[in-house]
Amino acid sequence: MIGDAGSARKLMAIEWLKAELLSEEGDLFRALINGPEDRVRDALSGILITTYVLGMRLGISPPRLEDRAIQRLNRSLTEDQELEEWFGDLSRLARYLSRREG
């Protein structure tokens, strides 16, 4: 019985984090419409935090999540990406994350 309660609690935490992620996304959209930069940064940081914690609840450590993000960024750099072509956003983010590793 104790294991069932623990499993239920873990599942509830995951469901709560999923809902929180959607809520943070809504906060971001509202902040983009008429909010100051501070509200936008707050919403974006909330999305990051919730994503990391959700990953941890799913057994994915922050370093493993960041490693995968770097892999995806590097893969995207080999494809024709307009954001990269226009602004260099993907390569800047890949460099930033890679520096944090080492």
PDB file of N, CA and C in Angstrom:
ATOM      1  N   MET A   1       0.807  -1.208   0.000  1.00  0.00           N
ATOM      2  CA  MET A   1       0.000   0.000   0.000  1.00  0.00           C
ATOM      3  C   MET A   1       0.848   1.269   0.000  1.00  0.00           C
ATOM      4  N   ILE A   2       1.944   1.260   0.753  1.00  0.00           N
ATOM      5  CA  ILE A   2       2.778   2.457   0.825  1.00  0.00           C
ATOM      6  C   ILE A   2       3.336   2.795  -0.549  1.00  0.00           C
ATOM      7  N   GLY A   3       3.748   1.764  -1.304  1.00  0.00           N
ATOM      8  CA  GLY A   3       4.273   1.988  -2.645  1.00  0.00           C
ATOM      9  C   GLY A   3       3.247   2.636  -3.563  1.00  0.00           C
ATOM     10  N   ASP A   4       1.974   2.222  -3.412  1.00  0.00           N
ATOM     11  CA  ASP A   4       0.915   2.803  -4.235  1.00  0.00           C
ATOM     12  C   ASP A   4       0.757   4.292  -3.960  1.00  0.00           C
ATOM     13  N   ALA A   5       0.834   4.668  -2.692  1.00  0.00           N
ATOM     14  CA  ALA A   5       0.716   6.084  -2.336  1.00  0.00           C
ATOM     15  C   ALA A   5       1.885   6.869  -2.908  1.00  0.00           C
ATOM     16  N   GLY A   6       3.081   6.285  -2.852  1.00  0.00           N
ATOM     17  CA  GLY A   6       4.255   6.955  -3.408  1.00  0.00           C
ATOM     18  C   GLY A   6       4.148   7.109  -4.912  1.00  0.00           C
ATOM     19  N   SER A   7       3.655   6.075  -5.585  1.00  0.00           N
ATOM     20  CA  SER A   7       3.471   6.138  -7.041  1.00  0.00           C
ATOM     21  C   SER A   7       2.420   7.172  -7.411  1.00  0.00           C
ATOM     22  N   ALA A   8       1.346   7.203  -6.651  1.00  0.00           N
ATOM     23  CA  ALA A   8       0.291   8.179  -6.914  1.00  0.00           C
ATOM     24  C   ALA A   8       0.821   9.596  -6.721  1.00  0.00           C
ATOM     25  N   ARG A   9       1.626   9.781  -5.693  1.00  0.00           N
ATOM     26  CA  ARG A   9       2.194  11.103  -5.424  1.00  0.00           C
ATOM     27  C   ARG A   9       3.121  11.532  -6.565  1.00  0.00           C
ATOM     28  N   LYS A  10       3.935  10.586  -7.054  1.00  0.00           N
ATOM     29  CA  LYS A  10       4.838  10.897  -8.170  1.00  0.00           C
ATOM     30  C   LYS A  10       4.047  11.269  -9.420  1.00  0.00           C
ATOM     31  N   LEU A  11       2.992  10.511  -9.690  1.00  0.00           N
ATOM     32  CA  LEU A  11       2.160  10.798 -10.851  1.00  0.00           C
ATOM     33  C   LEU A  11       1.476  12.154 -10.708  1.00  0.00           C
ATOM     34  N   MET A  12       0.982  12.456  -9.513  1.00  0.00           N
ATOM     35  CA  MET A  12       0.353  13.756  -9.266  1.00  0.00           C
ATOM     36  C   MET A  12       1.350  14.884  -9.470  1.00  0.00           C
ATOM     37  N   ALA A  13       2.590  14.683  -9.028  1.00  0.00           N
ATOM     38  CA  ALA A  13       3.618  15.711  -9.198  1.00  0.00           C
ATOM     39  C   ALA A  13       3.890  15.961 -10.677  1.00  0.00           C
ATOM     40  N   ILE A  14       3.961  14.894 -11.455  1.00  0.00           N
ATOM     41  CA  ILE A  14       4.200  15.035 -12.895  1.00  0.00           C
ATOM     42  C   ILE A  14       3.033  15.768 -13.553  1.00  0.00           C
ATOM     43  N   GLU A  15       1.823  15.399 -13.198  1.00  0.00           N
ATOM     44  CA  GLU A  15       0.648  16.066 -13.770  1.00  0.00           C
ATOM     45  C   GLU A  15       0.617  17.538 -13.370  1.00  0.00           C
ATOM     46  N   TRP A  16       0.963  17.837 -12.123  1.00  0.00           N
ATOM     47  CA  TRP A  16       0.992  19.224 -11.667  1.00  0.00           C
ATOM     48  C   TRP A  16       2.040  20.011 -12.446  1.00  0.00           C
ATOM     49  N   LEU A  17       3.221  19.411 -12.660  1.00  0.00           N
ATOM     50  CA  LEU A  17       4.279  20.096 -13.405  1.00  0.00           C
ATOM     51  C   LEU A  17       3.872  20.339 -14.858  1.00  0.00           C
ATOM     52  N   LYS A  18       3.177  19.403 -15.454  1.00  0.00           N
ATOM     53  CA  LYS A  18       2.689  19.595 -16.822  1.00  0.00           C
ATOM     54  C   LYS A  18       1.721  20.777 -16.876  1.00  0.00           C
ATOM     55  N   ALA A  19       0.821  20.856 -15.912  1.00  0.00           N
ATOM     56  CA  ALA A  19      -0.124  21.972 -15.861  1.00  0.00           C
ATOM     57  C   ALA A  19       0.611  23.282 -15.596  1.00  0.00           C
ATOM     58  N   GLU A  20       1.608  23.231 -14.733  1.00  0.00           N
ATOM     59  CA  GLU A  20       2.401  24.425 -14.425  1.00  0.00           C
ATOM     60  C   GLU A  20       3.122  24.932 -15.673  1.00  0.00           C
ATOM     61  N   LEU A  21       3.628  24.016 -16.471  1.00  0.00           N
ATOM     62  CA  LEU A  21       4.314  24.390 -17.707  1.00  0.00           C
ATOM     63  C   LEU A  21       3.359  25.134 -18.649  1.00  0.00           C
ATOM     64  N   LEU A  22       2.143  24.643 -18.765  1.00  0.00           N
ATOM     65  CA  LEU A  22       1.151  25.329 -19.599  1.00  0.00           C
ATOM     66  C   LEU A  22       0.795  26.695 -19.027  1.00  0.00           C
ATOM     67  N   SER A  23       0.695  26.782 -17.712  1.00  0.00           N
ATOM     68  CA  SER A  23       0.393  28.051 -17.061  1.00  0.00           C
ATOM     69  C   SER A  23       1.512  29.064 -17.304  1.00  0.00           C
ATOM     70  N   GLU A  24       2.748  28.603 -17.182  1.00  0.00           N
ATOM     71  CA  GLU A  24       3.896  29.484 -17.428  1.00  0.00           C
ATOM     72  C   GLU A  24       3.907  29.958 -18.878  1.00  0.00           C
ATOM     73  N   GLU A  25       3.531  29.070 -19.790  1.00  0.00           N
ATOM     74  CA  GLU A  25       3.464  29.456 -21.202  1.00  0.00           C
ATOM     75  C   GLU A  25       2.409  30.548 -21.397  1.00  0.00           C
ATOM     76  N   GLY A  26       1.267  30.395 -20.745  1.00  0.00           N
ATOM     77  CA  GLY A  26       0.239  31.430 -20.800  1.00  0.00           C
ATOM     78  C   GLY A  26       0.742  32.747 -20.232  1.00  0.00           C
ATOM     79  N   ASP A  27       1.478  32.677 -19.119  1.00  0.00           N
ATOM     80  CA  ASP A  27       2.067  33.888 -18.536  1.00  0.00           C
ATOM     81  C   ASP A  27       2.990  34.569 -19.536  1.00  0.00           C
ATOM     82  N   LEU A  28       3.773  33.769 -20.252  1.00  0.00           N
ATOM     83  CA  LEU A  28       4.689  34.326 -21.250  1.00  0.00           C
ATOM     84  C   LEU A  28       3.909  35.029 -22.357  1.00  0.00           C
ATOM     85  N   PHE A  29       2.885  34.383 -22.872  1.00  0.00           N
ATOM     86  CA  PHE A  29       2.107  34.990 -23.951  1.00  0.00           C
ATOM     87  C   PHE A  29       1.478  36.303 -23.499  1.00  0.00           C
ATOM     88  N   ARG A  30       0.948  36.337 -22.275  1.00  0.00           N
ATOM     89  CA  ARG A  30       0.365  37.575 -21.762  1.00  0.00           C
ATOM     90  C   ARG A  30       1.442  38.640 -21.593  1.00  0.00           C
ATOM     91  N   ALA A  31       2.604  38.257 -21.099  1.00  0.00           N
ATOM     92  CA  ALA A  31       3.689  39.222 -20.903  1.00  0.00           C
ATOM     93  C   ALA A  31       4.177  39.777 -22.240  1.00  0.00           C
ATOM     94  N   LEU A  32       4.167  38.958 -23.267  1.00  0.00           N
ATOM     95  CA  LEU A  32       4.612  39.424 -24.584  1.00  0.00           C
ATOM     96  C   LEU A  32       3.654  40.452 -25.175  1.00  0.00           C
ATOM     97  N   ILE A  33       2.394  40.386 -24.787  1.00  0.00           N
ATOM     98  CA  ILE A  33       1.405  41.325 -25.322  1.00  0.00           C
ATOM     99  C   ILE A  33       1.589  42.712 -24.719  1.00  0.00           C
ATOM    100  N   ASN A  34       1.703  42.783 -23.409  1.00  0.00           N
ATOM    101  CA  ASN A  34       1.737  44.117 -22.804  1.00  0.00           C
ATOM    102  C   ASN A  34       2.565  44.186 -21.530  1.00  0.00           C
ATOM    103  N   GLY A  35       3.480  43.272 -21.364  1.00  0.00           N
ATOM    104  CA  GLY A  35       4.236  43.269 -20.119  1.00  0.00           C
ATOM    105  C   GLY A  35       5.623  43.867 -20.278  1.00  0.00           C
ATOM    106  N   PRO A  36       6.172  44.339 -19.191  1.00  0.00           N
ATOM    107  CA  PRO A  36       7.557  44.806 -19.228  1.00  0.00           C
ATOM    108  C   PRO A  36       8.509  43.614 -19.359  1.00  0.00           C
ATOM    109  N   GLU A  37       9.741  43.905 -19.698  1.00  0.00           N
ATOM    110  CA  GLU A  37      10.736  42.844 -19.886  1.00  0.00           C
ATOM    111  C   GLU A  37      10.858  41.963 -18.651  1.00  0.00           C
ATOM    112  N   ASP A  38      10.697  42.542 -17.480  1.00  0.00           N
ATOM    113  CA  ASP A  38      10.821  41.769 -16.247  1.00  0.00           C
ATOM    114  C   ASP A  38       9.789  40.636 -16.193  1.00  0.00           C
ATOM    115  N   ARG A  39       8.573  40.907 -16.646  1.00  0.00           N
ATOM    116  CA  ARG A  39       7.533  39.859 -16.671  1.00  0.00           C
ATOM    117  C   ARG A  39       7.858  38.779 -17.691  1.00  0.00           C
ATOM    118  N   VAL A  40       8.430  39.183 -18.819  1.00  0.00           N
ATOM    119  CA  VAL A  40       8.826  38.210 -19.843  1.00  0.00           C
ATOM    120  C   VAL A  40       9.929  37.315 -19.294  1.00  0.00           C
ATOM    121  N   ARG A  41      10.940  37.929 -18.662  1.00  0.00           N
ATOM    122  CA  ARG A  41      12.038  37.136 -18.074  1.00  0.00           C
ATOM    123  C   ARG A  41      11.513  36.209 -16.995  1.00  0.00           C
ATOM    124  N   ASP A  42      10.577  36.692 -16.198  1.00  0.00           N
ATOM    125  CA  ASP A  42       9.987  35.875 -15.137  1.00  0.00           C
ATOM    126  C   ASP A  42       9.284  34.651 -15.726  1.00  0.00           C
ATOM    127  N   ALA A  43       8.505  34.869 -16.771  1.00  0.00           N
ATOM    128  CA  ALA A  43       7.781  33.759 -17.397  1.00  0.00           C
ATOM    129  C   ALA A  43       8.747  32.770 -18.042  1.00  0.00           C
ATOM    130  N   LEU A  44       9.739  33.277 -18.757  1.00  0.00           N
ATOM    131  CA  LEU A  44      10.718  32.385 -19.391  1.00  0.00           C
ATOM    132  C   LEU A  44      11.498  31.588 -18.352  1.00  0.00           C
ATOM    133  N   SER A  45      11.884  32.242 -17.263  1.00  0.00           N
ATOM    134  CA  SER A  45      12.627  31.513 -16.227  1.00  0.00           C
ATOM    135  C   SER A  45      11.734  30.472 -15.558  1.00  0.00           C
ATOM    136  N   GLY A  46      10.450  30.775 -15.417  1.00  0.00           N
ATOM    137  CA  GLY A  46       9.514  29.791 -14.873  1.00  0.00           C
ATOM    138  C   GLY A  46       9.408  28.563 -15.766  1.00  0.00           C
ATOM    139  N   ILE A  47       9.399  28.789 -17.077  1.00  0.00           N
ATOM    140  CA  ILE A  47       9.359  27.675 -18.026  1.00  0.00           C
ATOM    141  C   ILE A  47      10.616  26.827 -17.886  1.00  0.00           C
ATOM    142  N   LEU A  48      11.768  27.484 -17.786  1.00  0.00           N
ATOM    143  CA  LEU A  48      13.026  26.740 -17.617  1.00  0.00           C
ATOM    144  C   LEU A  48      13.019  25.913 -16.338  1.00  0.00           C
ATOM    145  N   ILE A  49      12.648  26.531 -15.236  1.00  0.00           N
ATOM    146  CA  ILE A  49      12.653  25.834 -13.946  1.00  0.00           C
ATOM    147  C   ILE A  49      11.703  24.640 -13.983  1.00  0.00           C
ATOM    148  N   THR A  50      10.493  24.874 -14.468  1.00  0.00           N
ATOM    149  CA  THR A  50       9.510  23.794 -14.515  1.00  0.00           C
ATOM    150  C   THR A  50       9.975  22.667 -15.426  1.00  0.00           C
ATOM    151  N   THR A  51      10.609  23.008 -16.539  1.00  0.00           N
ATOM    152  CA  THR A  51      11.124  21.993 -17.457  1.00  0.00           C
ATOM    153  C   THR A  51      12.199  21.152 -16.789  1.00  0.00           C
ATOM    154  N   TYR A  52      13.126  21.799 -16.096  1.00  0.00           N
ATOM    155  CA  TYR A  52      14.175  21.049 -15.395  1.00  0.00           C
ATOM    156  C   TYR A  52      13.576  20.128 -14.326  1.00  0.00           C
ATOM    157  N   VAL A  53      12.643  20.645 -13.533  1.00  0.00           N
ATOM    158  CA  VAL A  53      12.055  19.840 -12.461  1.00  0.00           C
ATOM    159  C   VAL A  53      11.229  18.692 -13.042  1.00  0.00           C
ATOM    160  N   LEU A  54      10.486  18.952 -14.110  1.00  0.00           N
ATOM    161  CA  LEU A  54       9.732  17.878 -14.760  1.00  0.00           C
ATOM    162  C   LEU A  54      10.689  16.803 -15.270  1.00  0.00           C
ATOM    163  N   GLY A  55      11.778  17.218 -15.887  1.00  0.00           N
ATOM    164  CA  GLY A  55      12.780  16.254 -16.329  1.00  0.00           C
ATOM    165  C   GLY A  55      13.300  15.415 -15.175  1.00  0.00           C
ATOM    166  N   MET A  56      13.581  16.061 -14.058  1.00  0.00           N
ATOM    167  CA  MET A  56      14.080  15.337 -12.885  1.00  0.00           C
ATOM    168  C   MET A  56      13.045  14.328 -12.392  1.00  0.00           C
ATOM    169  N   ARG A  57      11.768  14.727 -12.365  1.00  0.00           N
ATOM    170  CA  ARG A  57      10.707  13.802 -11.940  1.00  0.00           C
ATOM    171  C   ARG A  57      10.608  12.612 -12.888  1.00  0.00           C
ATOM    172  N   LEU A  58      11.013  12.820 -14.149  1.00  0.00           N
ATOM    173  CA  LEU A  58      10.966  11.755 -15.151  1.00  0.00           C
ATOM    174  C   LEU A  58      12.279  10.985 -15.234  1.00  0.00           C
ATOM    175  N   GLY A  59      13.208  11.305 -14.330  1.00  0.00           N
ATOM    176  CA  GLY A  59      14.473  10.578 -14.276  1.00  0.00           C
ATOM    177  C   GLY A  59      15.559  11.134 -15.181  1.00  0.00           C
ATOM    178  N   ILE A  60      15.391  12.354 -15.653  1.00  0.00           N
ATOM    179  CA  ILE A  60      16.378  12.979 -16.537  1.00  0.00           C
ATOM    180  C   ILE A  60      17.062  14.104 -15.764  1.00  0.00           C
ATOM    181  N   SER A  61      18.348  13.945 -15.504  1.00  0.00           N
ATOM    182  CA  SER A  61      19.086  14.945 -14.735  1.00  0.00           C
ATOM    183  C   SER A  61      19.292  16.207 -15.578  1.00  0.00           C
ATOM    184  N   PRO A  62      19.478  17.363 -14.919  1.00  0.00           N
ATOM    185  CA  PRO A  62      19.741  18.592 -15.671  1.00  0.00           C
ATOM    186  C   PRO A  62      20.925  18.473 -16.640  1.00  0.00           C
ATOM    187  N   PRO A  63      22.055  17.861 -16.244  1.00  0.00           N
ATOM    188  CA  PRO A  63      23.143  17.733 -17.222  1.00  0.00           C
ATOM    189  C   PRO A  63      22.754  16.895 -18.446  1.00  0.00           C
ATOM    190  N   ARG A  64      21.997  15.823 -18.233  1.00  0.00           N
ATOM    191  CA  ARG A  64      21.563  14.999 -19.376  1.00  0.00           C
ATOM    192  C   ARG A  64      20.609  15.779 -20.279  1.00  0.00           C
ATOM    193  N   LEU A  65      19.740  16.575 -19.674  1.00  0.00           N
ATOM    194  CA  LEU A  65      18.817  17.396 -20.454  1.00  0.00           C
ATOM    195  C   LEU A  65      19.594  18.419 -21.279  1.00  0.00           C
ATOM    196  N   GLU A  66      20.575  19.056 -20.657  1.00  0.00           N
ATOM    197  CA  GLU A  66      21.386  20.044 -21.365  1.00  0.00           C
ATOM    198  C   GLU A  66      22.217  19.392 -22.464  1.00  0.00           C
ATOM    199  N   ASP A  67      22.756  18.193 -22.207  1.00  0.00           N
ATOM    200  CA  ASP A  67      23.502  17.475 -23.249  1.00  0.00           C
ATOM    201  C   ASP A  67      22.621  17.236 -24.469  1.00  0.00           C
ATOM    202  N   ARG A  68      21.390  16.812 -24.226  1.00  0.00           N
ATOM    203  CA  ARG A  68      20.482  16.558 -25.350  1.00  0.00           C
ATOM    204  C   ARG A  68      20.155  17.861 -26.072  1.00  0.00           C
ATOM    205  N   ALA A  69      19.981  18.940 -25.319  1.00  0.00           N
ATOM    206  CA  ALA A  69      19.700  20.233 -25.955  1.00  0.00           C
ATOM    207  C   ALA A  69      20.861  20.641 -26.859  1.00  0.00           C
ATOM    208  N   ILE A  70      22.089  20.430 -26.403  1.00  0.00           N
ATOM    209  CA  ILE A  70      23.264  20.758 -27.218  1.00  0.00           C
ATOM    210  C   ILE A  70      23.288  19.896 -28.477  1.00  0.00           C
ATOM    211  N   GLN A  71      22.989  18.607 -28.329  1.00  0.00           N
ATOM    212  CA  GLN A  71      22.940  17.721 -29.502  1.00  0.00           C
ATOM    213  C   GLN A  71      21.905  18.215 -30.518  1.00  0.00           C
ATOM    214  N   ARG A  72      20.746  18.579 -30.024  1.00  0.00           N
ATOM    215  CA  ARG A  72      19.693  19.066 -30.931  1.00  0.00           C
ATOM    216  C   ARG A  72      20.091  20.378 -31.583  1.00  0.00           C
ATOM    217  N   LEU A  73      20.713  21.259 -30.801  1.00  0.00           N
ATOM    218  CA  LEU A  73      21.170  22.525 -31.378  1.00  0.00           C
ATOM    219  C   LEU A  73      22.193  22.277 -32.473  1.00  0.00           C
ATOM    220  N   ASN A  74      23.150  21.409 -32.195  1.00  0.00           N
ATOM    221  CA  ASN A  74      24.184  21.117 -33.189  1.00  0.00           C
ATOM    222  C   ASN A  74      23.582  20.487 -34.442  1.00  0.00           C
ATOM    223  N   ARG A  75      22.599  19.611 -34.271  1.00  0.00           N
ATOM    224  CA  ARG A  75      21.905  19.028 -35.421  1.00  0.00           C
ATOM    225  C   ARG A  75      21.176  20.110 -36.212  1.00  0.00           C
ATOM    226  N   SER A  76      20.544  21.022 -35.490  1.00  0.00           N
ATOM    227  CA  SER A  76      19.814  22.105 -36.150  1.00  0.00           C
ATOM    228  C   SER A  76      20.751  23.015 -36.935  1.00  0.00           C
ATOM    229  N   LEU A  77      21.981  23.147 -36.448  1.00  0.00           N
ATOM    230  CA  LEU A  77      22.945  24.006 -37.136  1.00  0.00           C
ATOM    231  C   LEU A  77      23.323  23.453 -38.507  1.00  0.00           C
ATOM    232  N   THR A  78      23.191  22.145 -38.683  1.00  0.00           N
ATOM    233  CA  THR A  78      23.523  21.550 -39.980  1.00  0.00           C
ATOM    234  C   THR A  78      22.355  21.657 -40.956  1.00  0.00           C
ATOM    235  N   GLU A  79      21.181  21.991 -40.444  1.00  0.00           N
ATOM    236  CA  GLU A  79      20.002  22.167 -41.288  1.00  0.00           C
ATOM    237  C   GLU A  79      19.867  23.644 -41.631  1.00  0.00           C
ATOM    238  N   ASP A  80      19.032  23.936 -42.562  1.00  0.00           N
ATOM    239  CA  ASP A  80      18.811  25.324 -42.963  1.00  0.00           C
ATOM    240  C   ASP A  80      17.816  25.957 -41.995  1.00  0.00           C
ATOM    241  N   GLN A  81      18.312  26.682 -41.025  1.00  0.00           N
ATOM    242  CA  GLN A  81      17.469  27.308 -40.011  1.00  0.00           C
ATOM    243  C   GLN A  81      17.487  28.823 -40.197  1.00  0.00           C
ATOM    244  N   GLU A  82      16.316  29.400 -40.417  1.00  0.00           N
ATOM    245  CA  GLU A  82      16.253  30.843 -40.641  1.00  0.00           C
ATOM    246  C   GLU A  82      16.704  31.634 -39.425  1.00  0.00           C
ATOM    247  N   LEU A  83      16.331  31.198 -38.219  1.00  0.00           N
ATOM    248  CA  LEU A  83      16.765  31.925 -37.020  1.00  0.00           C
ATOM    249  C   LEU A  83      18.281  31.994 -36.946  1.00  0.00           C
ATOM    250  N   GLU A  84      18.920  30.899 -37.299  1.00  0.00           N
ATOM    251  CA  GLU A  84      20.382  30.878 -37.279  1.00  0.00           C
ATOM    252  C   GLU A  84      20.938  31.778 -38.374  1.00  0.00           C
ATOM    253  N   GLU A  85      20.368  31.666 -39.540  1.00  0.00           N
ATOM    254  CA  GLU A  85      20.846  32.463 -40.668  1.00  0.00           C
ATOM    255  C   GLU A  85      20.676  33.960 -40.398  1.00  0.00           C
ATOM    256  N   TRP A  86      19.536  34.339 -39.856  1.00  0.00           N
ATOM    257  CA  TRP A  86      19.250  35.747 -39.633  1.00  0.00           C
ATOM    258  C   TRP A  86      19.949  36.323 -38.407  1.00  0.00           C
ATOM    259  N   PHE A  87      19.991  35.553 -37.312  1.00  0.00           N
ATOM    260  CA  PHE A  87      20.443  36.114 -36.040  1.00  0.00           C
ATOM    261  C   PHE A  87      21.596  35.369 -35.374  1.00  0.00           C
ATOM    262  N   GLY A  88      21.845  34.125 -35.755  1.00  0.00           N
ATOM    263  CA  GLY A  88      22.892  33.335 -35.101  1.00  0.00           C
ATOM    264  C   GLY A  88      22.494  32.839 -33.719  1.00  0.00           C
ATOM    265  N   ASP A  89      21.177  32.778 -33.449  1.00  0.00           N
ATOM    266  CA  ASP A  89      20.697  32.399 -32.116  1.00  0.00           C
ATOM    267  C   ASP A  89      21.101  30.986 -31.708  1.00  0.00           C
ATOM    268  N   LEU A  90      20.978  30.039 -32.622  1.00  0.00           N
ATOM    269  CA  LEU A  90      21.246  28.639 -32.265  1.00  0.00           C
ATOM    270  C   LEU A  90      22.715  28.415 -31.933  1.00  0.00           C
ATOM    271  N   SER A  91      23.611  28.972 -32.720  1.00  0.00           N
ATOM    272  CA  SER A  91      25.038  28.777 -32.440  1.00  0.00           C
ATOM    273  C   SER A  91      25.444  29.489 -31.152  1.00  0.00           C
ATOM    274  N   ARG A  92      24.867  30.660 -30.891  1.00  0.00           N
ATOM    275  CA  ARG A  92      25.170  31.352 -29.624  1.00  0.00           C
ATOM    276  C   ARG A  92      24.707  30.532 -28.433  1.00  0.00           C
ATOM    277  N   LEU A  93      23.514  29.964 -28.529  1.00  0.00           N
ATOM    278  CA  LEU A  93      22.998  29.145 -27.434  1.00  0.00           C
ATOM    279  C   LEU A  93      23.833  27.881 -27.265  1.00  0.00           C
ATOM    280  N   ALA A  94      24.220  27.249 -28.355  1.00  0.00           N
ATOM    281  CA  ALA A  94      25.060  26.043 -28.282  1.00  0.00           C
ATOM    282  C   ALA A  94      26.396  26.361 -27.617  1.00  0.00           C
ATOM    283  N   ARG A  95      27.000  27.490 -27.969  1.00  0.00           N
ATOM    284  CA  ARG A  95      28.280  27.883 -27.337  1.00  0.00           C
ATOM    285  C   ARG A  95      28.086  28.132 -25.844  1.00  0.00           C
ATOM    286  N   TYR A  96      27.009  28.820 -25.486  1.00  0.00           N
ATOM    287  CA  TYR A  96      26.738  29.107 -24.077  1.00  0.00           C
ATOM    288  C   TYR A  96      26.579  27.819 -23.278  1.00  0.00           C
ATOM    289  N   LEU A  97      25.755  26.908 -23.772  1.00  0.00           N
ATOM    290  CA  LEU A  97      25.533  25.653 -23.051  1.00  0.00           C
ATOM    291  C   LEU A  97      26.802  24.811 -22.998  1.00  0.00           C
ATOM    292  N   SER A  98      27.576  24.799 -24.062  1.00  0.00           N
ATOM    293  CA  SER A  98      28.825  24.024 -24.078  1.00  0.00           C
ATOM    294  C   SER A  98      29.825  24.576 -23.070  1.00  0.00           C
ATOM    295  N   ARG A  99      29.897  25.883 -22.937  1.00  0.00           N
ATOM    296  CA  ARG A  99      30.819  26.493 -21.955  1.00  0.00           C
ATOM    297  C   ARG A  99      30.407  26.139 -20.536  1.00  0.00           C
ATOM    298  N   ARG A 100      29.118  26.037 -20.282  1.00  0.00           N
ATOM    299  CA  ARG A 100      28.639  25.681 -18.939  1.00  0.00           C
ATOM    300  C   ARG A 100      29.047  24.271 -18.568  1.00  0.00           C
ATOM    301  N   GLU A 101      29.187  23.404 -19.560  1.00  0.00           N
ATOM    302  CA  GLU A 101      29.561  22.012 -19.302  1.00  0.00           C
ATOM    303  C   GLU A 101      30.984  21.903 -18.789  1.00  0.00           C
ATOM    304  N   GLY A 102      31.878  22.563 -19.489  1.00  0.00           N
ATOM    305  CA  GLY A 102      33.288  22.315 -19.280  1.00  0.00           C
ATOM    306  C   GLY A 102      33.950  23.178 -18.315  1.00  0.00           C
TER     307      GLY A 102
END
